[in-house]
C-alpha cells in the first residue's frame, strides 16, 4: 500500500502527463489543419498541375506532421520523469518543505532493516515530519492547466473554421484533400464555369539537333561539327539546325546568362536554324544553354540542358635558349642567340628587344609567320642567329639588356626573361679568359685528387675481398660507389661539370672572335678527351662498381655462385680508374705547358682583333676627310681624327708592352698614327694593312684561312641557318659550343703520359730548329708539341726571334762588362 506522500506524487504525475498530452495533440491538430488549408489554397490559386510540385507540397505537409508529433507530443509524453523529479518540483513550489520531500520518498523505498540507510528511527521521524507539513498542501496546484486549455481551445477553433469552410464548399474541400493526400492522382480543380480544367497539351519536343562550329579567322582552324556539349575557342561562331517532333510557333536558344537568341522556323514548322542569320551565336564564356520550343497553343518546352565550354586563346610563351646566362663580351662580339616560342595555335612573330644603359628600347624582327595561321604549323617556332654587336658601336662598360618577344595571331604577346651583355675591354676579356683557364685547371686537379682517393679505396676493397666479407665491407663499397659518382659528375656532368665549362669557354672565344687557334684546339682536345672518358672509362667504372656491390650482397647472402665476382669487378674498376687518373695528369700538364706561350698568343690575337676593327673605323673617317686640309675640317671631324690617333697610339703602347721584340711593327703603328693625325689617310691605311699582315704572320694566320662575316643588318643580326622562322615540333639539334672541325676524332686513344724520349727530341729539332744551347735549356719540353703542322713555321720563327734577342742581350752585357 502506498504511503500518503507517494499517492500525492502519483496523482501529480498523472495530471502533468495529461496536460502535456492535451497541449501536444492540440498543437499537432492545429498545425496540420492550418498547413493543409494553406497548401490547398496555394494549389487552388496557382492551379498547380506539375506533379513534381504537388509531391513537394504533400511532403511538406507530411514533414510538418512528423515534426510536430515528435516535438510536442511524443517527446513530452514519453519523457522519463520519476517521483523524485516531481518531488523536487514540489519543493521548489513550497519552500517550507525544506528539501525533505525527495529524501522522504527515497527513505520510503528502503527496507526497514537496511544497514546502509542509517537509523530507522531517524528516517521515520523525517517521513512523519514531511507528511505533516505536506498534509495541507495541494501538489496539483503546481501544474499550469491554463496553457493546455488555451491550446486545446485554439485547436478547436481551427477545426471549427475548417469544418465551416468544408461545409460551404464540400467539393473543393474534397478535391483539396485528395490532391494533398494523393499528388499523383488525376483530381483537378474545376474551372470558373464549374468544369474541370483539362491538362495542357504537350509542347513540341526537340527531335534532332546538329551543330557546326566556325572558328575565328585568325586561328586558321577549319569549320567542324560538334556534339551538343560544345567545346570551342572563344570567338567561335556556332550554327545550329534542328527539328521538333511537331510544328512549333517559335524557337529560341536560351543561355544561362539570360540572353535569348531567336531561331528561324523553316519548312513545315518543325525545322529551325539558329546563328545563321542576323542574330549570331558567338562563344564568349562557359555557360549552359537549352533550346526553347513554343507550341501553337502557347505551350513551352524547355528540354535538356547542355554546356558550352569556352576555351581561351592563351598568350604565347617565349624563352631565350642560348646563351644560358649573362655574358661579358667584346664591343664587336658576335653573340649566338637561340629563341624558342610556343603557342596553343601558332606563333606569328618573334622579335629581339634590347636597350643599353637606359636608352630607348629597340626591336628587331627575327621571325615572321604567314599572314594567317596554317593549321598544324607554327605552334612552336625556333630561331638561331648570330647577333653582331659591331654596328651598335658599344663602348666599354656598356650593359646591353635584351629579351625575346613573341606574338600570336590574335595579337597577344609575351616576353622572356631579360639577359645582359656587359661590354668589356680587351684587357679585361683577356683576364677573364685566363681566370677561367686557371679554374678549369684547378677543377681538373681536384678531380684528379678525388679519383686517386677512389682508386686507393677500390684497391683496398679489392685486397679485402679475399677474406670473409661482412656488412661493413658492403657499406664501404657503397660509399666508394657514391664517391666515384661525384667524380663522374665533376668531370662530365652537363649541369656544371668541367666539360660544360670547357665548352662554354670555347663558345666565348668564338663569340668574341678571339683568333687564338692554339687555345681553341686545346679546349677542343680537352672536351674530346673528357667526352671519351665519360663514354669509355667513367661509365665502365660505374658498371663495375655496381656489379661489385651486387655480387658482394650475394656473397653476404651465402650464394656460392657469386664468390669471386666482387674481386674481379673491383680489379676492372681499378684498371679504369688508373687510366682516368693518367689522362687527367696529361690534361693538367697540357694546360701548364700552354701557360708560357698561351698568354702571348691570346694577347696578340686580341690585338689583331682590335686593329682590324680600328682599321674599319679609320677608313670610315677617311671617306669624309680624304683630300681636305686640316684647317678646312669641321671641329667634329678634327676631334674624330684626334680620337682615332689616340686610339691607334694606345694600340701601339699595348703592342710595346706585349711584344717588345717586334720593333718594326711598333714603328709602323706610330707612323700610321702620325699619318692619321696629318689627314694622310691613304698612307695610314696602307701602313695599317702592313701591320695587320705582320700580326697575322706572327700568329700563323693567312688570308685563305679566314672566314668573312656576312654584312650585318641594322641591328647586327645575322641568320645562321634556316631554322629561324621555321616551325618545329621539337627543339632541333645544335652544335655544342666548342665543337670544331679540328677537334680530335671520337676513335682516338687518350694521350699518353710518357712519350718516347727519342721521338720527343726529333720533334723538338723539327719544330724549333737548332736553337743556341742557352736558349734551348730554357725549354726542356716544347709547348708546341700538341699543335698541328700548320703552326710549325710560326712557332719556329717565334723562338728563333727569342733566341736572337737573347744572344743580342748576351752580347750587350758582355760589351758593357768590358
XYZ file of N, CA and C in Angstrom, residues 210-213 224-234 236-239 283-290 305-311:
102
model
N 21.778 19.485 -84.945
C 23.147 19.423 -85.472
C 23.817 20.772 -85.229
N 25.125 20.715 -84.936
C 25.879 21.913 -84.558
C 27.119 22.001 -85.424
N 27.373 23.202 -85.945
C 28.556 23.482 -86.774
C 29.335 24.622 -86.131
N 30.634 24.409 -85.912
C 31.497 25.418 -85.298
C 32.364 26.068 -86.365
N 34.089 22.793 -88.158
C 33.953 21.394 -87.749
C 32.610 21.196 -87.063
N 32.116 19.948 -87.126
C 30.887 19.594 -86.432
C 31.184 19.375 -84.949
N 30.142 19.489 -84.141
C 30.312 19.366 -82.700
C 29.161 18.579 -82.101
N 29.421 17.997 -80.950
C 28.358 17.366 -80.175
C 27.570 18.454 -79.449
N 26.527 18.042 -78.746
C 25.674 19.034 -78.094
C 26.390 19.721 -76.938
N 27.297 19.031 -76.285
C 28.169 19.685 -75.334
C 29.326 20.296 -76.139
N 29.346 21.614 -76.199
C 30.234 22.330 -77.116
C 31.518 22.716 -76.392
N 32.641 22.469 -77.033
C 33.946 22.954 -76.561
C 34.592 23.680 -77.742
N 34.711 25.004 -77.603
C 35.150 25.800 -78.746
C 36.005 26.966 -78.275
N 36.837 27.437 -79.189
C 37.673 28.607 -78.941
C 36.788 29.846 -78.813
N 37.158 30.726 -77.914
C 36.400 31.963 -77.787
C 36.422 32.725 -79.102
N 34.407 31.729 -81.505
C 33.873 30.778 -82.481
C 32.380 31.032 -82.701
N 31.967 31.007 -83.944
C 30.556 31.172 -84.278
C 29.903 29.802 -84.350
N 28.740 29.685 -83.679
C 28.024 28.414 -83.613
C 26.768 28.505 -84.472
N 26.627 27.565 -85.390
C 25.450 27.486 -86.255
C 24.738 26.184 -85.948
N 30.637 32.169 -79.203
C 31.083 31.675 -77.908
C 31.957 32.731 -77.235
N 31.514 33.202 -76.089
C 32.265 34.198 -75.326
C 32.615 33.714 -73.931
N 31.783 32.860 -73.355
C 32.002 32.412 -71.987
C 31.479 30.976 -71.845
N 31.853 30.336 -70.770
C 31.352 28.991 -70.475
C 30.023 29.113 -69.717
N 28.996 28.462 -70.225
C 27.678 28.538 -69.600
C 26.794 27.424 -70.159
N 25.624 27.272 -69.541
C 24.658 26.276 -70.006
C 23.739 26.897 -71.063
N 23.197 26.044 -71.911
C 22.236 26.505 -72.915
C 21.187 25.417 -73.124
N 20.049 25.839 -73.657
C 18.981 24.907 -73.993
C 18.134 25.497 -75.119
N 19.367 20.436 -70.822
C 20.378 21.494 -70.894
C 21.738 20.892 -71.241
N 22.494 21.670 -72.021
C 23.864 21.301 -72.367
C 24.794 22.452 -71.991
N 26.066 22.238 -72.177
C 27.044 23.235 -71.749
C 27.936 23.658 -72.907
N 28.313 24.923 -72.858
C 29.302 25.487 -73.774
C 30.566 25.749 -72.966
N 31.662 25.140 -73.370
C 32.946 25.388 -72.721
C 33.787 26.287 -73.627
N 33.988 27.512 -73.171
C 34.764 28.472 -73.953
C 36.247 28.284 -73.635
N 37.020 27.947 -74.652
C 38.460 27.743 -74.493
C 39.172 29.040 -74.835
